[in-house]
């Protein structure tokens, strides 16, 4: 199964919520790849399995942190302001705190998976306790993302789409583009 990082997204930076949702599909896909490889329990991988592991590790090392930054630095702060000024319920604010805690947990597990996965690729096999730890973390990450993404897509993103104005969403999209070194000039002119 060929896996391409950076394949053209279905959405664009003028639709930041759509783009974040596209990212979720890749997060879920690559987490499933890690779990599948983890299920091989440290055995000698064939060329396709090695490539899949290398690609998934690279995705979580290089691309996924930008998604986390999109949320923690661009979307969530604007939602916090919107929720604090207009919504009598603190449920959105509580959810944002919980989602950021999830990011920290996921980051720690990815650091372990990355270290173990790189060792697996370098040595050819991964031994007992390390193989079990890799498999456990990969499985936990799949479960975490399933729950985490459901909260974001069923609660946070609809709230953002409903509560943030066009200018705020445009600013989120511009920051996301800048984070990836993309200059959205037409977008800026329309804004
Ligand atoms: Fe998130
Ligand atoms: Fe997300």
Coordinates of N, CA, C and O and ligand atoms in Angstrom, one line a residue:
X1 N 0.9 -1.2 0.0 CA 0.0 0.0 0.0 C 0.9 1.2 0.0 O 1.5 1.6 1.0
X2 N 1.0 1.9 -1.1 CA 1.8 3.1 -1.1 C 1.2 4.2 -0.3 O 0.0 4.4 -0.3
X3 N 2.0 4.9 0.5 CA 1.5 6.0 1.4 C 2.3 7.2 1.0 O 3.5 7.2 1.0
X4 N 1.6 8.3 0.7 CA 2.2 9.6 0.3 C 2.0 10.6 1.3 O 0.8 10.9 1.7
X5 N 3.1 11.2 1.9 CA 2.9 12.3 2.8 C 2.8 13.6 1.9 O 3.5 13.7 0.9
X6 N 1.9 14.4 2.3 CA 1.9 15.7 1.6 C 1.0 15.6 0.3 O 1.1 16.5 -0.6
X7 N 0.3 14.5 0.1 CA -0.6 14.5 -1.0 C -1.6 15.7 -1.0 O -1.9 16.2 0.1
X8 N -2.0 16.1 -2.1 CA -2.8 17.3 -2.2 C -4.1 17.2 -1.3 O -4.8 16.2 -1.5
X9 N -4.3 18.1 -0.4 CA -5.4 18.0 0.5 C -6.7 18.3 -0.3 O -6.7 19.0 -1.3
X10 N -7.8 17.7 0.2 CA -9.1 18.0 -0.4 C -9.6 19.4 -0.2 O -10.2 20.0 -1.0
X11 N -9.2 20.0 1.0 CA -9.6 21.3 1.3 C -8.4 22.2 1.1 O -7.3 21.8 0.7
X12 N -8.6 23.6 1.3 CA -7.5 24.5 1.2 C -7.5 25.5 2.3 O -8.4 25.4 3.2
X13 N -6.6 26.4 2.3 CA -6.4 27.2 3.5 C -7.5 28.3 3.7 O -7.6 28.9 4.7
X14 N -8.4 28.4 2.7 CA -9.5 29.2 2.8 C -10.6 28.5 3.6 O -11.7 29.1 3.9
X15 N -10.4 27.2 3.8 CA -11.4 26.4 4.6 C -10.6 25.7 5.7 O -10.4 24.5 5.6
X16 N -10.1 26.4 6.7 CA -9.3 25.8 7.7 C -9.9 24.6 8.4 O -9.2 23.7 8.8
X17 N -11.2 24.7 8.7 CA -11.8 23.6 9.4 C -11.8 22.3 8.5 O -11.6 21.2 9.0
X18 N -12.1 22.5 7.2 CA -12.0 21.4 6.3 C -10.6 20.8 6.2 O -10.4 19.6 6.2
X19 N -9.6 21.7 6.3 CA -8.2 21.3 6.2 C -7.8 20.5 7.5 O -7.2 19.5 7.4
X20 N -8.3 21.0 8.6 CA -8.0 20.3 9.9 C -8.7 18.9 9.8 O -8.1 17.9 10.3
X21 N -9.9 18.8 9.3 CA -10.6 17.5 9.2 C -9.8 16.6 8.2 O -9.7 15.4 8.5
X22 N -9.3 17.1 7.1 CA -8.5 16.3 6.2 C -7.3 15.7 7.0 O -6.9 14.6 6.8
X23 N -6.7 16.6 7.8 CA -5.5 16.1 8.6 C -5.9 15.0 9.5 O -5.1 14.0 9.7
X24 N -7.1 15.0 10.0 CA -7.5 13.9 10.9 C -7.5 12.6 10.2 O -7.2 11.5 10.8
X25 N -7.9 12.6 8.9 CA -7.9 11.3 8.2 C -6.5 10.8 8.1 O -6.3 9.5 8.2
X26 N -5.5 11.7 7.9 CA -4.1 11.2 7.8 C -3.6 10.7 9.1 O -2.9 9.7 9.2
X27 N -4.0 11.4 10.2 CA -3.6 11.0 11.6 C -4.1 9.6 11.8 O -3.3 8.7 12.3
X28 N -5.4 9.4 11.6 CA -5.9 8.1 11.8 C -5.3 7.0 11.0 O -5.0 5.9 11.4
X29 N -5.0 7.3 9.7 CA -4.4 6.3 8.8 C -3.1 5.9 9.2 O -2.7 4.7 9.3
X30 N -2.2 6.9 9.6 CA -0.9 6.6 10.0 C -0.8 6.0 11.4 O 0.1 5.2 11.6
X31 N -1.7 6.3 12.3 CA -1.8 5.6 13.6 C -2.1 4.1 13.3 O -1.6 3.2 14.0
X32 N -3.0 3.9 12.4 CA -3.4 2.5 12.1 C -2.2 1.7 11.5 O -2.0 0.5 11.8
X33 N -1.4 2.4 10.7 CA -0.2 1.8 10.2 C 0.7 1.4 11.3 O 1.3 0.3 11.3
X34 N 0.9 2.3 12.3 CA 1.8 2.0 13.4 C 1.3 0.8 14.2 O 2.0 -0.1 14.6
X35 N -0.1 0.8 14.4 CA -0.6 -0.4 15.1 C -0.4 -1.7 14.4 O -0.1 -2.7 15.0
X36 N -0.6 -1.6 13.0 CA -0.5 -2.8 12.2 C 1.0 -3.3 12.3 O 1.2 -4.5 12.5
X37 N 1.9 -2.4 12.2 CA 3.3 -2.8 12.3 C 3.6 -3.3 13.7 O 4.4 -4.3 13.9
X38 N 3.1 -2.6 14.7 CA 3.3 -3.1 16.1 C 2.8 -4.5 16.3 O 3.4 -5.2 17.1
X39 N 1.7 -4.9 15.6 CA 1.2 -6.2 15.8 C 2.2 -7.3 15.3 O 2.0 -8.5 15.6
X40 N 3.2 -6.8 14.5 CA 4.2 -7.8 14.0 C 5.2 -8.1 15.1 O 6.1 -8.9 14.9
X41 N 5.1 -7.4 16.2 CA 5.9 -7.7 17.5 C 7.4 -7.8 17.2 O 8.1 -8.8 17.7
X42 N 7.9 -6.8 16.5 CA 9.3 -6.7 16.4 C 10.0 -7.6 15.5 O 11.3 -7.7 15.4
X43 N 9.2 -8.3 14.6 CA 9.8 -9.3 13.7 C 10.5 -8.6 12.5 O 10.4 -7.4 12.4
X44 N 11.2 -9.4 11.8 CA 11.9 -8.8 10.6 C 10.9 -8.3 9.6 O 10.0 -9.1 9.2
X45 N 11.0 -7.1 9.2 CA 10.0 -6.5 8.3 C 10.4 -6.7 6.8 O 11.6 -6.6 6.5
X46 N 9.4 -6.8 5.9 CA 9.7 -6.8 4.5 C 9.9 -5.4 4.0 O 9.6 -4.4 4.8
X47 N 10.2 -5.2 2.8 CA 10.5 -3.8 2.3 C 9.3 -2.9 2.4 O 9.4 -1.8 2.7
X48 N 8.1 -3.5 2.1 CA 6.9 -2.7 2.1 C 6.5 -2.3 3.6 O 6.1 -1.1 3.8
X49 N 6.7 -3.2 4.5 CA 6.5 -2.9 5.9 C 7.5 -1.9 6.4 O 7.1 -1.0 7.2
X50 N 8.7 -2.0 6.0 CA 9.7 -1.0 6.5 C 9.4 0.4 5.9 O 9.5 1.4 6.7
X51 N 9.0 0.4 4.7 CA 8.6 1.7 4.1 C 7.4 2.3 4.8 O 7.4 3.5 5.1
X52 N 6.4 1.5 5.1 CA 5.2 2.0 5.8 C 5.6 2.5 7.2 O 5.1 3.6 7.6
X53 N 6.4 1.8 7.9 CA 6.9 2.2 9.2 C 7.6 3.5 9.1 O 7.3 4.5 9.9
X54 N 8.6 3.6 8.2 CA 9.4 4.8 8.0 C 8.5 6.0 7.7 O 8.6 7.1 8.3
X55 N 7.5 5.8 6.8 CA 6.6 6.9 6.4 C 5.7 7.4 7.6 O 5.6 8.6 7.8
X56 N 5.2 6.4 8.3 CA 4.3 6.8 9.4 C 5.1 7.5 10.5 O 4.6 8.5 11.1
X57 N 6.3 7.0 10.8 CA 7.1 7.7 11.8 C 7.4 9.1 11.4 O 7.3 10.1 12.1
X58 N 7.8 9.3 10.1 CA 8.1 10.6 9.6 C 6.9 11.5 9.6 O 7.0 12.7 9.9
X59 N 5.7 11.0 9.3 CA 4.5 11.8 9.3 C 4.3 12.4 10.7 O 4.1 13.6 10.9
X60 N 4.4 11.5 11.7 CA 4.2 12.0 13.1 C 5.3 12.8 13.6 O 5.1 13.6 14.6
X61 N 6.5 12.7 13.1 CA 7.6 13.5 13.5 C 7.6 14.9 12.8 O 7.9 15.9 13.5
X62 N 7.2 15.0 11.6 CA 7.3 16.2 10.8 C 6.0 16.9 10.5 O 6.0 18.2 10.6
X63 N 5.0 16.2 10.2 CA 3.7 16.8 9.7 C 2.7 17.0 10.9 O 2.1 18.1 11.0
X64 N 2.5 16.0 11.6 CA 1.4 16.0 12.6 C 1.7 17.1 13.7 O 0.7 17.7 14.1
X65 N 2.9 17.5 14.1 CA 3.1 18.6 15.0 C 2.5 19.9 14.5 O 2.1 20.8 15.3
X66 N 2.5 20.1 13.2 CA 1.9 21.3 12.6 C 0.4 21.3 12.8 O -0.2 22.4 13.1
X67 N -0.2 20.2 12.8 CA -1.7 20.1 13.0 C -1.9 20.5 14.5 O -2.9 21.2 14.8
X68 N -1.1 19.9 15.4 CA -1.3 20.3 16.8 C -1.1 21.8 17.0 O -1.9 22.4 17.7
X69 N -0.1 22.4 16.3 CA 0.1 23.8 16.4 C -1.1 24.6 15.8 O -1.5 25.6 16.4
X70 N -1.7 24.1 14.7 CA -2.8 24.7 14.1 C -3.9 24.9 15.2 O -4.6 25.9 15.3
X71 N -4.1 23.8 16.0 CA -5.2 23.8 17.0 C -4.8 24.7 18.2 O -5.5 25.5 18.6
X72 N -3.6 24.4 18.7 CA -3.2 25.0 20.0 C -2.8 26.5 19.8 O -3.0 27.3 20.8
X73 N -2.3 26.9 18.7 CA -1.8 28.2 18.5 C -2.8 29.1 17.7 O -2.7 30.3 17.7
X74 N -3.6 28.5 16.8 CA -4.4 29.3 15.9 C -5.9 29.1 16.3 O -6.6 30.1 16.4
X75 N -6.4 27.9 16.4 CA -7.9 27.7 16.5 C -8.3 27.9 18.0 O -9.3 28.6 18.3
X76 N -7.7 27.1 18.8 CA -8.2 27.1 20.2 C -8.1 28.5 20.9 O -9.1 28.8 21.6
X77 N -7.1 29.3 20.7 CA -7.1 30.6 21.4 C -8.3 31.4 21.0 O -8.9 32.1 21.8
X78 N -8.6 31.4 19.7 CA -9.8 32.2 19.2 C -11.1 31.6 19.8 O -12.0 32.4 20.1
X79 N -11.1 30.3 19.9 CA -12.4 29.7 20.5 C -12.5 30.1 21.9 O -13.6 30.3 22.5
X80 N -11.4 30.1 22.6 CA -11.4 30.5 24.1 C -11.9 31.9 24.2 O -12.7 32.1 25.1
X81 N -11.5 32.8 23.4 CA -12.0 34.1 23.5 C -13.5 34.2 23.2 O -14.3 34.8 23.9
X82 N -13.9 33.4 22.1 CA -15.4 33.4 21.8 C -16.2 32.8 22.9 O -17.3 33.3 23.2
X83 N -15.7 31.7 23.4 CA -16.4 31.0 24.5 C -16.5 31.8 25.8 O -17.6 31.9 26.4
X84 N -15.4 32.5 26.1 CA -15.4 33.3 27.3 C -16.3 34.5 27.2 O -16.8 35.0 28.2
X85 N -16.5 35.0 26.0 CA -17.3 36.3 25.9 C -18.7 36.0 25.6 O -19.6 36.9 25.9
X86 N -19.1 34.9 25.1 CA -20.5 34.7 24.7 C -21.2 33.5 25.2 O -22.5 33.5 25.3
X87 N -20.5 32.5 25.6 CA -21.2 31.2 25.9 C -21.2 31.1 27.4 O -20.2 31.0 28.1
X88 N -22.4 31.0 28.0 CA -22.5 30.8 29.5 C -21.9 29.4 29.9 O -21.6 29.3 31.1
X89 N -21.9 28.5 29.0 CA -21.4 27.2 29.4 C -19.9 27.1 29.2 O -19.3 27.7 28.3
X90 N -19.2 26.4 30.1 CA -17.8 26.3 30.0 C -17.4 25.0 29.4 O -16.2 24.6 29.4
X91 N -18.3 24.3 28.8 CA -18.0 23.0 28.2 C -17.0 23.1 27.1 O -16.1 22.2 27.0
X92 N -17.0 24.1 26.3 CA -16.0 24.2 25.2 C -14.7 24.4 25.8 O -13.7 23.8 25.4
X93 N -14.6 25.3 26.8 CA -13.3 25.6 27.4 C -12.7 24.4 28.1 O -11.5 24.1 28.0
X94 N -13.6 23.6 28.8 CA -13.1 22.4 29.4 C -12.6 21.4 28.4 O -11.6 20.7 28.6
X95 N -13.4 21.3 27.3 CA -12.9 20.4 26.2 C -11.6 20.8 25.6 O -10.7 19.9 25.3
X96 N -11.3 22.1 25.5 CA -10.1 22.5 24.9 C -8.9 22.2 25.8 O -7.9 21.7 25.4
X97 N -9.1 22.3 27.1 CA -8.1 21.9 28.1 C -7.8 20.4 28.0 O -6.6 20.0 28.0
X98 N -8.9 19.6 27.9 CA -8.7 18.2 27.8 C -8.0 17.8 26.5 O -7.2 16.9 26.5
X99 N -8.4 18.5 25.4 CA -7.8 18.1 24.1 C -6.3 18.5 24.1 O -5.4 17.7 23.6
X100 N -5.9 19.6 24.8 CA -4.5 19.9 24.9 C -3.7 18.9 25.7 O -2.6 18.6 25.5
X101 N -4.4 18.4 26.8 CA -3.8 17.4 27.6 C -3.6 16.1 26.7 O -2.5 15.4 26.9
X102 N -4.5 15.8 25.9 CA -4.4 14.6 25.0 C -3.2 14.8 24.1 O -2.4 13.9 23.8
X103 N -3.0 16.1 23.6 CA -1.8 16.3 22.7 C -0.5 16.0 23.4 O 0.4 15.4 22.9
X104 N -0.4 16.4 24.7 CA 0.8 16.1 25.5 C 1.0 14.6 25.7 O 2.1 14.1 25.5
X105 N -0.1 13.9 26.0 CA 0.0 12.4 26.1 C 0.5 11.8 24.8 O 1.4 10.9 24.7
X106 N -0.2 12.2 23.7 CA 0.2 11.7 22.4 C 1.6 12.0 22.0 O 2.4 11.1 21.5
X107 N 2.1 13.2 22.3 CA 3.5 13.6 22.0 C 4.5 12.7 22.7 O 5.5 12.2 22.2
X108 N 4.2 12.4 24.0 CA 5.1 11.5 24.8 C 5.1 10.1 24.2 O 6.2 9.5 24.1
X109 N 3.9 9.6 23.8 CA 3.9 8.2 23.2 C 4.6 8.2 21.9 O 5.3 7.2 21.5
X110 N 4.4 9.3 21.1 CA 5.0 9.3 19.8 C 6.6 9.4 19.9 O 7.3 8.8 19.1
X111 N 7.0 10.1 20.9 CA 8.5 10.1 21.2 C 9.0 8.7 21.4 O 10.1 8.3 20.9
X112 N 8.3 7.9 22.2 CA 8.7 6.5 22.4 C 8.6 5.7 21.2 O 9.6 4.9 20.9
X113 N 7.5 5.8 20.5 CA 7.3 5.0 19.3 C 8.4 5.4 18.2 O 8.9 4.5 17.5
X114 N 8.7 6.7 18.1 CA 9.7 7.1 17.1 C 11.0 6.5 17.5 O 11.7 6.0 16.6
X115 N 11.4 6.6 18.7 CA 12.7 6.0 19.2 C 12.8 4.5 18.9 O 13.7 4.0 18.3
X116 N 11.7 3.8 19.3 CA 11.7 2.4 19.1 C 11.6 2.0 17.7 O 12.3 1.0 17.2
X117 N 10.8 2.7 16.9 CA 10.6 2.4 15.5 C 11.9 2.6 14.7 O 12.3 1.8 13.8
X118 N 12.7 3.7 15.0 CA 13.9 3.9 14.4 C 14.9 2.8 14.7 O 15.7 2.4 13.9
X119 N 14.9 2.4 16.0 CA 15.8 1.3 16.4 C 15.4 0.0 15.6 O 16.3 -0.8 15.1
X120 N 14.1 -0.2 15.5 CA 13.6 -1.4 14.7 C 14.1 -1.3 13.3 O 14.6 -2.3 12.7
X121 N 14.0 -0.2 12.6 CA 14.5 0.0 11.3 C 16.0 -0.2 11.2 O 16.5 -0.8 10.2
X122 N 16.7 0.3 12.2 CA 18.2 0.2 12.1 C 18.7 -1.2 12.4 O 19.6 -1.7 11.7
X123 N 18.1 -1.9 13.4 CA 18.6 -3.2 13.8 C 17.9 -4.3 13.0 O 18.4 -5.5 13.1
X124 N 16.8 -4.1 12.4 CA 16.1 -5.1 11.6 C 15.0 -5.8 12.4 O 14.0 -6.2 11.9
X125 N 15.2 -5.9 13.7 CA 14.2 -6.5 14.6 C 14.2 -5.7 15.9 O 15.1 -4.9 16.2
X126 N 13.1 -5.9 16.6 CA 12.9 -5.2 17.9 C 12.6 -6.3 19.0 O 11.8 -7.1 18.8
X127 N 13.4 -6.2 20.1 CA 13.3 -7.3 21.0 C 12.2 -7.1 22.0 O 11.8 -6.0 22.3
X128 N 11.7 -8.3 22.5 CA 10.7 -8.5 23.5 C 10.0 -7.3 24.1 O 9.0 -6.8 23.6
X129 N 10.6 -6.7 25.2 CA 9.9 -5.7 25.9 C 9.7 -4.4 25.0 O 8.7 -3.8 25.1
X130 N 10.7 -4.1 24.2 CA 10.6 -3.0 23.3 C 9.5 -3.2 22.3 O 8.7 -2.3 21.9
X131 N 9.4 -4.4 21.7 CA 8.4 -4.7 20.8 C 7.0 -4.6 21.4 O 6.0 -4.1 20.8
X132 N 6.9 -5.1 22.6 CA 5.6 -5.0 23.4 C 5.3 -3.5 23.6 O 4.1 -3.1 23.5
X133 N 6.2 -2.7 24.0 CA 6.0 -1.3 24.3 C 5.6 -0.6 23.0 O 4.6 0.2 23.1
X134 N 6.2 -0.9 21.9 CA 5.8 -0.3 20.7 C 4.4 -0.6 20.4 O 3.6 0.3 20.0
X135 N 4.0 -1.9 20.5 CA 2.7 -2.3 20.1 C 1.7 -1.7 21.1 O 0.6 -1.2 20.7
X136 N 2.0 -1.6 22.3 CA 1.1 -1.0 23.3 C 0.9 0.5 23.0 O -0.3 1.0 23.0
X137 N 1.9 1.2 22.8 CA 1.8 2.7 22.5 C 1.0 2.9 21.2 O 0.2 3.8 21.1
X138 N 1.3 2.1 20.2 CA 0.6 2.3 18.9 C -0.9 2.0 19.1 O -1.7 2.8 18.5
X139 N -1.2 1.0 19.8 CA -2.6 0.7 20.1 C -3.3 1.8 20.9 O -4.4 2.2 20.6
X140 N -2.6 2.3 21.9 CA -3.1 3.4 22.7 C -3.3 4.7 21.9 O -4.3 5.4 22.1
X141 N -2.4 4.9 21.0 CA -2.5 6.1 20.1 C -3.8 6.0 19.2 O -4.5 7.0 19.0
X142 N -4.0 4.8 18.6 CA -5.2 4.6 17.8 C -6.5 4.9 18.6 O -7.4 5.7 18.2
X143 N -6.5 4.4 19.9 CA -7.7 4.6 20.7 C -7.8 6.1 21.1 O -8.9 6.7 21.1
X144 N -6.6 6.7 21.5 CA -6.7 8.2 21.8 C -7.2 9.0 20.7 O -8.1 9.9 20.9
X145 N -6.6 8.8 19.5 CA -7.0 9.6 18.3 C -8.5 9.4 18.0 O -9.2 10.3 17.6
X146 N -9.0 8.2 18.1 CA -10.4 7.9 17.8 C -11.3 8.8 18.7 O -12.2 9.4 18.2
X147 N -11.0 8.8 20.0 CA -11.8 9.6 20.9 C -11.6 11.1 20.7 O -12.5 11.9 20.7
X148 N -10.3 11.5 20.6 CA -9.9 12.9 20.5 C -10.5 13.5 19.3 O -11.1 14.6 19.3
X149 N -10.4 12.8 18.2 CA -10.9 13.4 16.9 C -12.4 13.5 16.9 O -13.0 14.4 16.3
X150 N -13.1 12.5 17.5 CA -14.5 12.6 17.6 C -15.0 13.8 18.3 O -15.9 14.5 17.9
X151 N -14.3 14.2 19.4 CA -14.6 15.4 20.2 C -14.4 16.6 19.3 O -15.2 17.5 19.2
X152 N -13.2 16.7 18.6 CA -12.9 17.8 17.8 C -13.9 18.0 16.7 O -14.4 19.1 16.4
X153 N -14.2 16.9 16.0 CA -15.1 17.0 14.8 C -16.6 17.1 15.2 O -17.4 17.7 14.4
X154 N -17.0 16.5 16.3 CA -18.4 16.6 16.7 C -18.8 17.8 17.5 O -19.9 18.2 17.6
X155 N -17.8 18.4 18.2 CA -18.1 19.5 19.1 C -17.3 20.8 18.8 O -17.8 21.8 18.5
X156 N -15.9 20.6 18.7 CA -15.1 21.8 18.6 C -15.2 22.5 17.2 O -15.4 23.7 17.1
X157 N -15.1 21.7 16.2 CA -15.1 22.3 14.9 C -16.4 22.9 14.5 O -16.5 24.0 14.0
X158 N -17.5 22.2 14.8 CA -18.8 22.8 14.6 C -19.0 24.1 15.4 O -19.6 25.1 14.9
X159 N -18.5 24.1 16.6 CA -18.5 25.4 17.4 C -17.7 26.5 16.8 O -18.1 27.6 16.7
X160 N -16.5 26.1 16.3 CA -15.7 27.1 15.6 C -16.4 27.6 14.4 O -16.4 28.9 14.1
X161 N -16.9 26.7 13.6 CA -17.6 27.2 12.3 C -18.8 28.1 12.7 O -19.1 29.0 11.9
X162 N -19.4 27.9 13.8 CA -20.6 28.7 14.1 C -20.3 29.9 14.9 O -21.0 30.9 14.7
X163 N -19.2 29.9 15.6 CA -18.9 31.1 16.5 C -17.8 32.0 16.0 O -17.8 33.2 16.3
X164 N -16.9 31.5 15.2 CA -15.9 32.4 14.7 C -16.3 33.0 13.4 O -16.9 32.4 12.5
X165 N -16.0 34.3 13.2 CA -16.4 35.0 12.0 C -15.4 34.7 10.9 O -14.4 34.1 11.0
X166 N -15.8 35.2 9.7 CA -15.0 34.9 8.5 C -13.6 35.5 8.7 O -12.6 34.8 8.3
X167 N -13.4 36.6 9.3 CA -12.1 37.2 9.4 C -11.2 36.3 10.4 O -10.0 36.1 10.1
X168 N -11.9 35.8 11.4 CA -11.1 34.9 12.3 C -10.7 33.6 11.7 O -9.6 33.2 11.8
X169 N -11.6 33.1 10.9 CA -11.3 31.8 10.2 C -10.3 32.0 9.1 O -9.4 31.2 8.9
X170 N -10.4 33.2 8.5 CA -9.3 33.5 7.5 C -8.0 33.6 8.2 O -7.0 33.2 7.6
X171 N -7.9 34.3 9.3 CA -6.6 34.4 10.1 C -6.1 33.0 10.4 O -4.9 32.8 10.3
X172 N -7.0 32.1 10.9 CA -6.6 30.7 11.2 C -5.9 30.1 9.9 O -4.8 29.5 10.0
X173 N -6.6 30.3 8.8 CA -6.1 29.7 7.5 C -4.8 30.3 7.1 O -3.9 29.5 6.7
X174 N -4.6 31.6 7.3 CA -3.3 32.2 6.9 C -2.2 31.7 7.8 O -1.1 31.5 7.4
X175 N -2.5 31.5 9.1 CA -1.5 31.0 10.0 C -1.1 29.6 9.7 O 0.1 29.2 9.8
X176 N -2.1 28.8 9.3 CA -1.8 27.4 8.9 C -0.9 27.4 7.7 O 0.0 26.6 7.6
X177 N -1.2 28.3 6.7 CA -0.4 28.3 5.5 C 1.0 28.7 5.8 O 2.0 28.1 5.4
X178 N 1.1 29.8 6.7 CA 2.5 30.3 7.0 C 3.3 29.2 7.7 O 4.5 29.0 7.5
X179 N 2.6 28.4 8.6 CA 3.2 27.3 9.3 C 3.9 26.3 8.4 O 4.8 25.6 8.7
X180 N 3.3 26.2 7.1 CA 3.8 25.3 6.1 C 4.6 26.0 5.1 O 4.9 25.4 4.0
X181 N 5.0 27.3 5.3 CA 5.8 28.0 4.3 C 5.0 28.3 3.1 O 5.7 28.5 2.0
X182 N 3.7 28.4 3.1 CA 2.9 28.7 1.9 C 2.4 30.1 2.0 O 1.8 30.5 3.1
X183 N 2.6 30.9 1.0 CA 2.1 32.2 1.0 C 0.8 32.3 0.3 O 0.7 32.0 -0.9
X184 N -0.3 32.6 1.0 CA -1.6 32.7 0.4 C -1.9 34.1 0.1 O -2.8 34.8 0.7
X185 N -1.4 34.7 -1.0 CA -1.5 36.1 -1.3 C -3.0 36.4 -1.8 O -3.6 37.4 -1.3
X186 N -3.5 35.6 -2.7 CA -4.9 35.8 -3.2 C -5.8 35.8 -2.0 O -6.7 36.7 -1.9
X187 N -5.6 34.9 -1.1 CA -6.4 34.7 0.1 C -6.3 36.0 0.9 O -7.3 36.6 1.4
X188 N -5.1 36.6 1.1 CA -4.9 37.8 1.8 C -5.6 39.0 1.2 O -6.2 39.8 1.9
X189 N -5.6 39.0 -0.2 CA -6.2 40.1 -0.9 C -7.7 40.1 -0.7 O -8.3 41.1 -0.4
X190 N -8.3 38.8 -0.7 CA -9.7 38.7 -0.6 C -10.1 39.2 0.9 O -11.1 39.8 1.1
X191 N -9.2 38.8 1.8 CA -9.5 39.2 3.2 C -9.5 40.7 3.3 O -10.3 41.4 3.9
Ligands
LIG1 FE1 -6.2 17.8 18.5
LIG2 FE1 -7.1 17.6 15.5

